[in-house]
GROMACS .gro file of N, CA, C and O in nm:
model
  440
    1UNK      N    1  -1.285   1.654  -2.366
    1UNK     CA    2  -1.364   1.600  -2.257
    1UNK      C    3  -1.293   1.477  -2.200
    1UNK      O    4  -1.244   1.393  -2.275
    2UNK      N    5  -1.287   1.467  -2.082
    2UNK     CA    6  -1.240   1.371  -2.023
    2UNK      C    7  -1.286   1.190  -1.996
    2UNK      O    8  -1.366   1.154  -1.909
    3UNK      N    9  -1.259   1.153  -2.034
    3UNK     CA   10  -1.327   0.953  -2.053
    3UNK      C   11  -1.361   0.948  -1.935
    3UNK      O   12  -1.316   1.007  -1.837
    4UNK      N   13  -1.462   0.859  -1.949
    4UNK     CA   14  -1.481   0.790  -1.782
    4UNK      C   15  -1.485   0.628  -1.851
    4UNK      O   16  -1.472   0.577  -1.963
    5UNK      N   17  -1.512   0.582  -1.707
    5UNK     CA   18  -1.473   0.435  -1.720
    5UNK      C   19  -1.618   0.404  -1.588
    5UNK      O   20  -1.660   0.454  -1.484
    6UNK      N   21  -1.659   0.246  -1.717
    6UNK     CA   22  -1.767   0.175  -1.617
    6UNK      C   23  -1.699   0.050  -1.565
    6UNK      O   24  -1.687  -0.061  -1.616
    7UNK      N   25  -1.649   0.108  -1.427
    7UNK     CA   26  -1.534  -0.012  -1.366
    7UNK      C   27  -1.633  -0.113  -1.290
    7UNK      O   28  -1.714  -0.095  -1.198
    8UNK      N   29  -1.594  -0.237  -1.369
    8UNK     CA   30  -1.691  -0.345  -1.239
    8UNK      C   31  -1.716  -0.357  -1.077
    8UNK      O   32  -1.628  -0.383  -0.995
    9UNK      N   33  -1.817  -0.338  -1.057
    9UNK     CA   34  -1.752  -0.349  -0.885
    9UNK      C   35  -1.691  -0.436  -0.848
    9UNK      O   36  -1.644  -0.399  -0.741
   10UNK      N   37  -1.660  -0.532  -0.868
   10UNK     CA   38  -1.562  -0.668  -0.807
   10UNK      C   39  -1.369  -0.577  -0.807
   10UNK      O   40  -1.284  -0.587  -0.719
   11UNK      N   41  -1.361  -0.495  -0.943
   11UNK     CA   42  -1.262  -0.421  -0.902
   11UNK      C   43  -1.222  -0.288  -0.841
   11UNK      O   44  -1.111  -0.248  -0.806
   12UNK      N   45  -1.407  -0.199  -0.838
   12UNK     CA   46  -1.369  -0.077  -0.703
   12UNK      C   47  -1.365  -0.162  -0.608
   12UNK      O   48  -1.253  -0.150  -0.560
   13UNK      N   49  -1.427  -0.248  -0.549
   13UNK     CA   50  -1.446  -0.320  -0.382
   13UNK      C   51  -1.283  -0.349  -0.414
   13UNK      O   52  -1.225  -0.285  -0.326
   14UNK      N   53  -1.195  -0.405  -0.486
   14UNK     CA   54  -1.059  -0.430  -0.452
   14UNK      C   55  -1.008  -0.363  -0.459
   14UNK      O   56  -0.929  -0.366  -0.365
   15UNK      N   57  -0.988  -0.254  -0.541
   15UNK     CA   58  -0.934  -0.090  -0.536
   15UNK      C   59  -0.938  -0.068  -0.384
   15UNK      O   60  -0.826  -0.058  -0.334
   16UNK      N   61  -1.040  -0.059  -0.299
   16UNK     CA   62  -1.102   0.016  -0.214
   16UNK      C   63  -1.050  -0.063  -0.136
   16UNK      O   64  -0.959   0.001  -0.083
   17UNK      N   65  -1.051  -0.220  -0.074
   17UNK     CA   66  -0.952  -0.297   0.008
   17UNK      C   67  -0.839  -0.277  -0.035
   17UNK      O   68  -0.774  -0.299   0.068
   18UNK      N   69  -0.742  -0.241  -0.137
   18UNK     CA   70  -0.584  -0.246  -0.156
   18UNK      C   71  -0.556  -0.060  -0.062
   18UNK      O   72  -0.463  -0.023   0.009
   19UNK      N   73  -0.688   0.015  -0.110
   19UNK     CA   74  -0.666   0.155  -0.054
   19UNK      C   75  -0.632   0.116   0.116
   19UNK      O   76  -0.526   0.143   0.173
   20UNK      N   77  -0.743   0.049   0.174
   20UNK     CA   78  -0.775   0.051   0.324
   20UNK      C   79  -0.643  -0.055   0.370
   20UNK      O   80  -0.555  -0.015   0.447
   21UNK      N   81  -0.643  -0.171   0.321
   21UNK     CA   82  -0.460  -0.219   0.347
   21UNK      C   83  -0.376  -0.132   0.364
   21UNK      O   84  -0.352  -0.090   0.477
   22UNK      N   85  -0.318  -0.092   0.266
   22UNK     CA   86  -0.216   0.024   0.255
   22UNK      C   87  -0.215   0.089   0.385
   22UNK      O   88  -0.137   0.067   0.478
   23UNK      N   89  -0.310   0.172   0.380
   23UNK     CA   90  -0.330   0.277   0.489
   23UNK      C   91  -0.289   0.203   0.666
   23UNK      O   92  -0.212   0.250   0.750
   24UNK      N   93  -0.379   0.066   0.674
   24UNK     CA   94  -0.356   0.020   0.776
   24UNK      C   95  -0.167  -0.051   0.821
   24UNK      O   96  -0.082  -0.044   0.910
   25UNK      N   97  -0.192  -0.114   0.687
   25UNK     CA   98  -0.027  -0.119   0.665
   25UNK      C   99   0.047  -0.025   0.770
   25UNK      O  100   0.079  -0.039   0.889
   26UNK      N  101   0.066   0.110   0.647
   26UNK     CA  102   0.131   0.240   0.673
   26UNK      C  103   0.118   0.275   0.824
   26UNK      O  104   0.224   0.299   0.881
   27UNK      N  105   0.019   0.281   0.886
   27UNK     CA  106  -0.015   0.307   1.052
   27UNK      C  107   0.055   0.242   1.098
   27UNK      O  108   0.148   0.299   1.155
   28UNK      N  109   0.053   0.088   1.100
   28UNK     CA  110   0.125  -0.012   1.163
   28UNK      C  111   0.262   0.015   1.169
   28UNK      O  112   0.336   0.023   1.267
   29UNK      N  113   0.286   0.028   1.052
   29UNK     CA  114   0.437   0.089   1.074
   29UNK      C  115   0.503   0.183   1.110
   29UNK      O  116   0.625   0.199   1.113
   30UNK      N  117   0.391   0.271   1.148
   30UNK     CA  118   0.473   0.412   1.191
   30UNK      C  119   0.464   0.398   1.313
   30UNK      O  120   0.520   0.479   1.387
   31UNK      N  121   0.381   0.280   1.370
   31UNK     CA  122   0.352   0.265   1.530
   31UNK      C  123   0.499   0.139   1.573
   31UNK      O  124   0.530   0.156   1.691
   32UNK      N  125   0.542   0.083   1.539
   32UNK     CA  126   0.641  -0.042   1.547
   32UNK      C  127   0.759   0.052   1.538
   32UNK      O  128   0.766   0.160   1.479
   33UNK      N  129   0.854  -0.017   1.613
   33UNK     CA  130   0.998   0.008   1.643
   33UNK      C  131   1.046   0.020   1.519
   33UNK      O  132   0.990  -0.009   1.414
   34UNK      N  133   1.172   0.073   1.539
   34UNK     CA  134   1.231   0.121   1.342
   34UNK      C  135   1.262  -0.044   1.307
   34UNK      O  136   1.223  -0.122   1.220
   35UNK      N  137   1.359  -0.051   1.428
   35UNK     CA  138   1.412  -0.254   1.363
   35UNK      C  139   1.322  -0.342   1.414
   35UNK      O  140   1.250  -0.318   1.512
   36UNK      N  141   1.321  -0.466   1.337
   36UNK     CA  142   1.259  -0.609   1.350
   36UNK      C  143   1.286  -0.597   1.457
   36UNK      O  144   1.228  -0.558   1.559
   37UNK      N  145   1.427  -0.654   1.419
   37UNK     CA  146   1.529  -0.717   1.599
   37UNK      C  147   1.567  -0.568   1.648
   37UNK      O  148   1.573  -0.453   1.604
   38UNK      N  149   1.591  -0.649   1.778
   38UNK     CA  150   1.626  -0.570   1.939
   38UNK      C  151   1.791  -0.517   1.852
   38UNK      O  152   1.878  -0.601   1.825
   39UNK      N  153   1.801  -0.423   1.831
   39UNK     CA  154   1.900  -0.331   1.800
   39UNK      C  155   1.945  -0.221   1.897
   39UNK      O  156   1.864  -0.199   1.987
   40UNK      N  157   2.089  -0.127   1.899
   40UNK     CA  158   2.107  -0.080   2.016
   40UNK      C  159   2.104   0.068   1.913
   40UNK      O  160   2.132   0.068   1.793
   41UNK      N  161   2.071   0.168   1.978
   41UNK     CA  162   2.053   0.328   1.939
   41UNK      C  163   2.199   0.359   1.878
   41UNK      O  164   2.307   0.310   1.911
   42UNK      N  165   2.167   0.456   1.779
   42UNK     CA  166   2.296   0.522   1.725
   42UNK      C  167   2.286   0.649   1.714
   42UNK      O  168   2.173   0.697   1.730
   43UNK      N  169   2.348   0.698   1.698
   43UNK     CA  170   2.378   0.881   1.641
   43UNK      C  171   2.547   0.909   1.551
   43UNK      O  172   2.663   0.902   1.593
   44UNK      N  173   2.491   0.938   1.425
   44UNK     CA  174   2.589   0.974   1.309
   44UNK      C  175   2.581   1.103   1.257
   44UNK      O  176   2.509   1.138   1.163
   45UNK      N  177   2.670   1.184   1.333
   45UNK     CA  178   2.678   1.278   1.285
   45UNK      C  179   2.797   1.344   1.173
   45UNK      O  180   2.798   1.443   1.100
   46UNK      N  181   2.878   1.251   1.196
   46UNK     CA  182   2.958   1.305   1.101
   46UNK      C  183   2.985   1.291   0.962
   46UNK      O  184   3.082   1.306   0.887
   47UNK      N  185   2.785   1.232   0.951
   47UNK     CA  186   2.790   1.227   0.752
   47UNK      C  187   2.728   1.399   0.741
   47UNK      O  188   2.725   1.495   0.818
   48UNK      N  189   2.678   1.366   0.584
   48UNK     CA  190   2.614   1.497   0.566
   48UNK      C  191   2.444   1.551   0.577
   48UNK      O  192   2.380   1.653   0.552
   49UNK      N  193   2.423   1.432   0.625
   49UNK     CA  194   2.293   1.447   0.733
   49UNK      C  195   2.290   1.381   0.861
   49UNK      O  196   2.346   1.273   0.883
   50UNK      N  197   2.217   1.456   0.957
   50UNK     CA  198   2.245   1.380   1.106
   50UNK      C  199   2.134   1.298   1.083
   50UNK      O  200   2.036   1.315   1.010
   51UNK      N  201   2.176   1.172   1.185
   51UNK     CA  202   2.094   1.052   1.158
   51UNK      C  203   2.122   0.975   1.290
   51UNK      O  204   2.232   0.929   1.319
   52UNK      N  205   2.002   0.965   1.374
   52UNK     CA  206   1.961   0.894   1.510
   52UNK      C  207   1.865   0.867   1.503
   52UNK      O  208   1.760   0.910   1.456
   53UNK      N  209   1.932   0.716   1.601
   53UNK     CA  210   1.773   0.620   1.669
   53UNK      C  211   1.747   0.603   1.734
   53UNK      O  212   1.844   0.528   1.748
   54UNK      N  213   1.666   0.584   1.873
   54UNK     CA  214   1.721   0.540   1.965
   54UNK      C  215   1.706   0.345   1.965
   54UNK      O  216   1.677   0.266   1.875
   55UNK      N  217   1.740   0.327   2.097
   55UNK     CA  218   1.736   0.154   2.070
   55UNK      C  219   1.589   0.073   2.022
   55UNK      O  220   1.471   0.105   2.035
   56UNK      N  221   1.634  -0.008   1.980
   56UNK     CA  222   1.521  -0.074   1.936
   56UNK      C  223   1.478  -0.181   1.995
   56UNK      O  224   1.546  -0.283   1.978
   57UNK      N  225   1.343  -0.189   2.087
   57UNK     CA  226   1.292  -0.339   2.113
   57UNK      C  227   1.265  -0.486   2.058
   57UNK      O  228   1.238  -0.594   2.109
   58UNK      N  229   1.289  -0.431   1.908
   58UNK     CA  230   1.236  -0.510   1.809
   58UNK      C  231   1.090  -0.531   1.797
   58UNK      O  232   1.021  -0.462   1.871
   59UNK      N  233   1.016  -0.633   1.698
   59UNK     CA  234   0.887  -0.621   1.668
   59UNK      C  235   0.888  -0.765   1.778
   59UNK      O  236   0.979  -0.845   1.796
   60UNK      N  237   0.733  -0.760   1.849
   60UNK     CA  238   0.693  -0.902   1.866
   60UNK      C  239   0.668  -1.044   1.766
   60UNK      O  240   0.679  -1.048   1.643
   61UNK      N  241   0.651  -1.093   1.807
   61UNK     CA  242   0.645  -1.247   1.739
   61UNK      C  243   0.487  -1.215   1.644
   61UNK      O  244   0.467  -1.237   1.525
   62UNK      N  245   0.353  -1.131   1.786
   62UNK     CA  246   0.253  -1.128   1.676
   62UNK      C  247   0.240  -0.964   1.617
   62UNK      O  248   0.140  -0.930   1.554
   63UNK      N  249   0.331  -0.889   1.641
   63UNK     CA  250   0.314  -0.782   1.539
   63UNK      C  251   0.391  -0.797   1.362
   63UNK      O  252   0.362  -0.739   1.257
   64UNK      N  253   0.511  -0.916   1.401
   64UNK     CA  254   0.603  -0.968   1.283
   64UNK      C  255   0.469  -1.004   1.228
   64UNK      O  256   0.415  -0.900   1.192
   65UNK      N  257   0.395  -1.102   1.206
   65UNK     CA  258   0.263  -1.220   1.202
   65UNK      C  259   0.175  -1.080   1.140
   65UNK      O  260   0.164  -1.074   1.018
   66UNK      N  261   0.111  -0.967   1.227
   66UNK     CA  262   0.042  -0.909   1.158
   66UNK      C  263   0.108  -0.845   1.003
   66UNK      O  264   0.061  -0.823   0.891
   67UNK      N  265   0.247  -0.831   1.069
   67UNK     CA  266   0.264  -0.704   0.926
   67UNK      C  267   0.266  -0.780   0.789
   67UNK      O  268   0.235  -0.743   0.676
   68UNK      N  269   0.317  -0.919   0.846
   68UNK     CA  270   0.307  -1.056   0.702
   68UNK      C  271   0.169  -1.061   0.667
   68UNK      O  272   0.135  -1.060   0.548
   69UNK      N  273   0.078  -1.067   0.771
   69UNK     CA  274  -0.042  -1.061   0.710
   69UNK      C  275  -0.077  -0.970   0.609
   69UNK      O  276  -0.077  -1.004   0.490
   70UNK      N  277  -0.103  -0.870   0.642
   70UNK     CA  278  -0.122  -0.725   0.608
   70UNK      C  279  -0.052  -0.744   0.450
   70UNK      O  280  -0.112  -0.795   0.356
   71UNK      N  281   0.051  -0.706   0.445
   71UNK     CA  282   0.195  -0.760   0.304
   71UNK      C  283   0.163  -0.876   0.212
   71UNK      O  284   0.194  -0.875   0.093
   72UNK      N  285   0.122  -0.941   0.251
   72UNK     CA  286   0.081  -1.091   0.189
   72UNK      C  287  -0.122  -1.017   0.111
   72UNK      O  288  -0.161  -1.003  -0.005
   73UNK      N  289  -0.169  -1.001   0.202
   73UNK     CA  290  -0.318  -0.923   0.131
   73UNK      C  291  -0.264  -0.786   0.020
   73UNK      O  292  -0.318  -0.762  -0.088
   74UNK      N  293  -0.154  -0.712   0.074
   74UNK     CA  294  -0.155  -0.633  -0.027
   74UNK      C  295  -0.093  -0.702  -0.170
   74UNK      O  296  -0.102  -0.655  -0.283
   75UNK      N  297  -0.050  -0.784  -0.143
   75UNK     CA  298   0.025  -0.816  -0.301
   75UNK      C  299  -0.086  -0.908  -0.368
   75UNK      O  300  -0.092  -0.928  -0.490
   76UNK      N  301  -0.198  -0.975  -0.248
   76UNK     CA  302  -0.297  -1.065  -0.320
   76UNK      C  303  -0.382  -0.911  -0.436
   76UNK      O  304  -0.405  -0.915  -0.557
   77UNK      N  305  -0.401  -0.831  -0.368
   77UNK     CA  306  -0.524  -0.724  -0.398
   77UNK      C  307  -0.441  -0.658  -0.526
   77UNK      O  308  -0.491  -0.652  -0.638
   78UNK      N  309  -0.303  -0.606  -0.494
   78UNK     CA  310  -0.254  -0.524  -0.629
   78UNK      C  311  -0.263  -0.625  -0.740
   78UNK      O  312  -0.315  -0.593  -0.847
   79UNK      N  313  -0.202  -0.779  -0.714
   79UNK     CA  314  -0.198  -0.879  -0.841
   79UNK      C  315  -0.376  -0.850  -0.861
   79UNK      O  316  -0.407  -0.818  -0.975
   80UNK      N  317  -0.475  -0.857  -0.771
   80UNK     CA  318  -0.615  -0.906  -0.810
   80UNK      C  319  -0.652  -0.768  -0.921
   80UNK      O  320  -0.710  -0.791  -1.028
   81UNK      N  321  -0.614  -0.639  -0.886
   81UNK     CA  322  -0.635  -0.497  -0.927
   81UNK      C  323  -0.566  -0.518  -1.084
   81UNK      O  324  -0.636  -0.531  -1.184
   82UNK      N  325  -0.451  -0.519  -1.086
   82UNK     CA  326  -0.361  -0.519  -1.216
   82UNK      C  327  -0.409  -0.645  -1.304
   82UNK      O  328  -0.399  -0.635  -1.426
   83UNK      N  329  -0.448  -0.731  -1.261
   83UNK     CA  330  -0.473  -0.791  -1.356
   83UNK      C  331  -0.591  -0.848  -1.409
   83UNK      O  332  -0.626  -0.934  -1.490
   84UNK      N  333  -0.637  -0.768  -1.332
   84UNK     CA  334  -0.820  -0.789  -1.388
   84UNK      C  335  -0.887  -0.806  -1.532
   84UNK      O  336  -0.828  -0.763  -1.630
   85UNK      N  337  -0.985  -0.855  -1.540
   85UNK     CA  338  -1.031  -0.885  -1.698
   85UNK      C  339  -1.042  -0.711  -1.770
   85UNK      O  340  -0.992  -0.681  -1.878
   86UNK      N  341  -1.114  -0.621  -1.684
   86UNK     CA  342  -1.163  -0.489  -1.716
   86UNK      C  343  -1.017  -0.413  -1.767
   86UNK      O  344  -1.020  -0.291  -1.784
   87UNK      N  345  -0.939  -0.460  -1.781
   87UNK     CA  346  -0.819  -0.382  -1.839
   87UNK      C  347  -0.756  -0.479  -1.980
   87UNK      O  348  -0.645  -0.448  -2.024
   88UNK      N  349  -0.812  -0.563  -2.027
   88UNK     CA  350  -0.858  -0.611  -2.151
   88UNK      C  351  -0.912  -0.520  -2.238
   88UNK      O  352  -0.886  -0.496  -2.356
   89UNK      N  353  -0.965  -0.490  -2.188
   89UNK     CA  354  -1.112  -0.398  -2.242
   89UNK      C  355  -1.076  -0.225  -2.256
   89UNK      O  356  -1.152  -0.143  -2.306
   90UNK      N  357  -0.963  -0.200  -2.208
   90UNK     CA  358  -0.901  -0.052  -2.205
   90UNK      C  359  -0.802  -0.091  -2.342
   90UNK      O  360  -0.759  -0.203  -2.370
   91UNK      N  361  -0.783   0.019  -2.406
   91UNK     CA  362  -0.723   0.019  -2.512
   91UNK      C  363  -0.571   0.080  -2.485
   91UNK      O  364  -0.571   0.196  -2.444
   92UNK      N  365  -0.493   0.042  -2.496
   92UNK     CA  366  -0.310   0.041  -2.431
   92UNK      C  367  -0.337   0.187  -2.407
   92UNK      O  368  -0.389   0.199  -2.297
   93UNK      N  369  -0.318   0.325  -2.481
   93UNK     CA  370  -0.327   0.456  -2.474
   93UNK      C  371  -0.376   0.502  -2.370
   93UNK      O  372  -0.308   0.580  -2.304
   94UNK      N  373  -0.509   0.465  -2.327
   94UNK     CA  374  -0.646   0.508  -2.225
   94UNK      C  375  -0.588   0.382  -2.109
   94UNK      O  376  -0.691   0.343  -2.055
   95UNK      N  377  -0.515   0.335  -2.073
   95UNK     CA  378  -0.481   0.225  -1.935
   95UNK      C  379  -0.415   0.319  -1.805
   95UNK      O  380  -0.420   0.295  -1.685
   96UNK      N  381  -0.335   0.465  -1.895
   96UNK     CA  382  -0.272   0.503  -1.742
   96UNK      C  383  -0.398   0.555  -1.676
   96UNK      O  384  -0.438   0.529  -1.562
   97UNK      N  385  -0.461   0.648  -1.784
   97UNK     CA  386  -0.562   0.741  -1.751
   97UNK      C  387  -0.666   0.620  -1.658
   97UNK      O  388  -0.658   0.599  -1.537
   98UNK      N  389  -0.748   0.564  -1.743
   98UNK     CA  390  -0.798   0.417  -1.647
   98UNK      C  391  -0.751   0.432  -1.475
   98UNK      O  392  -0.823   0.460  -1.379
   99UNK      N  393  -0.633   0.408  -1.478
   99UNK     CA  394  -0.588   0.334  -1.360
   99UNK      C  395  -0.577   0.461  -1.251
   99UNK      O  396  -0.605   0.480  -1.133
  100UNK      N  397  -0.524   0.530  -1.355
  100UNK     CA  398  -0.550   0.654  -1.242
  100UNK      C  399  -0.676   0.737  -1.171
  100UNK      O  400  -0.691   0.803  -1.069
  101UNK      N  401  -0.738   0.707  -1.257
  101UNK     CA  402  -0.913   0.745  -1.219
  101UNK      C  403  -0.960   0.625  -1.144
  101UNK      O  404  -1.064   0.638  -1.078
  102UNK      N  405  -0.883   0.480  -1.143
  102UNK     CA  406  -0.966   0.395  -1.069
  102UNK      C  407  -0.885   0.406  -0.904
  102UNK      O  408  -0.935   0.350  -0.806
  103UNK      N  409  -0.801   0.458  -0.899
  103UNK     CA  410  -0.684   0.502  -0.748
  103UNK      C  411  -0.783   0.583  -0.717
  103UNK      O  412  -0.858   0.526  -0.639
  104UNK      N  413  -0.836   0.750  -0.755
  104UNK     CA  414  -0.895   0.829  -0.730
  104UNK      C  415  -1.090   0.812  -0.707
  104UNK      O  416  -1.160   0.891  -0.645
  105UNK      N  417  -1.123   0.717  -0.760
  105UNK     CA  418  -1.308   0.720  -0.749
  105UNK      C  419  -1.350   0.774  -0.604
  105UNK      O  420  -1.441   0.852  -0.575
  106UNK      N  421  -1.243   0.700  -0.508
  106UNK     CA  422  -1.282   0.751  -0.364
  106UNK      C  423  -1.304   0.944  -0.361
  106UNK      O  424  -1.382   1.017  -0.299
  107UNK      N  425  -1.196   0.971  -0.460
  107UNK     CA  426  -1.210   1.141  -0.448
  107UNK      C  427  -1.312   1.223  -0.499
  107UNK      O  428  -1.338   1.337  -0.460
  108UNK      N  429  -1.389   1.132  -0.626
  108UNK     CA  430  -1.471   1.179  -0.676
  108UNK      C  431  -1.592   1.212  -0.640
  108UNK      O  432  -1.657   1.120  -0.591
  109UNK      N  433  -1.662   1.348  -0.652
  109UNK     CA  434  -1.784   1.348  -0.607
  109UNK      C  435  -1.894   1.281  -0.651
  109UNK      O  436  -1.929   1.283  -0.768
  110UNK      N  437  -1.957   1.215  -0.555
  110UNK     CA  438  -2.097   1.107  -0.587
  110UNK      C  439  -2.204   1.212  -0.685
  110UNK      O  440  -2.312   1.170  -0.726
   0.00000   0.00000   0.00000
């Protein structure tokens, strides 16, 4: 039979903000230019994968500002997640299982 775990809410609500960071993170970045800085387009074909960009505008002054934001909350939330009191309380063996059921609760049916 499989363990469950009575996770405090102070660490699903941060689970659940490090989930929704991430994600917003991840968007942000797939929406922003490949480079920071104003870079000029390339095409390399003569490795052993083709590889093009075109030029790059670079990021603005406040999209740089958001993504620090964003980066700076995720490392507050993973340090707040990892090192929580409730993983005291897991016995070394039962911590991956733990952690991995606390990534997934969102999947679980209510």
């Amino acid at each position: 039979m499989a363990a469950t775990y009575d996770f405090p809410s102070d660490l699903l609500a941060g689970q659940e903000e490090l989930r929704q960071v991430r994600a917003e993170l991840l968007d942000l970045l797939k929406r922003l230019p490949w480079s920071v800085e104003p870079l000029d387009g390339f095409s390399d074909t003569g490795g052993w994968r083709k590889v093009e960009r075109p030029a790059s505008p670079g990021w603005t002054d406040d999209e740089q500002a958001e993504v620090e934001k964003l980066r700076r909350r995720e490392r507050e939330l993973a340090v707040f997640v990892s090192g929580h009191r409730f993983w005291s309380e897991v016995s070394p063996p039962d911590k991956v299982d733990a952690r991995m059921r606390l990534k997934h609760t969102r999947d679980a049916p209510s």
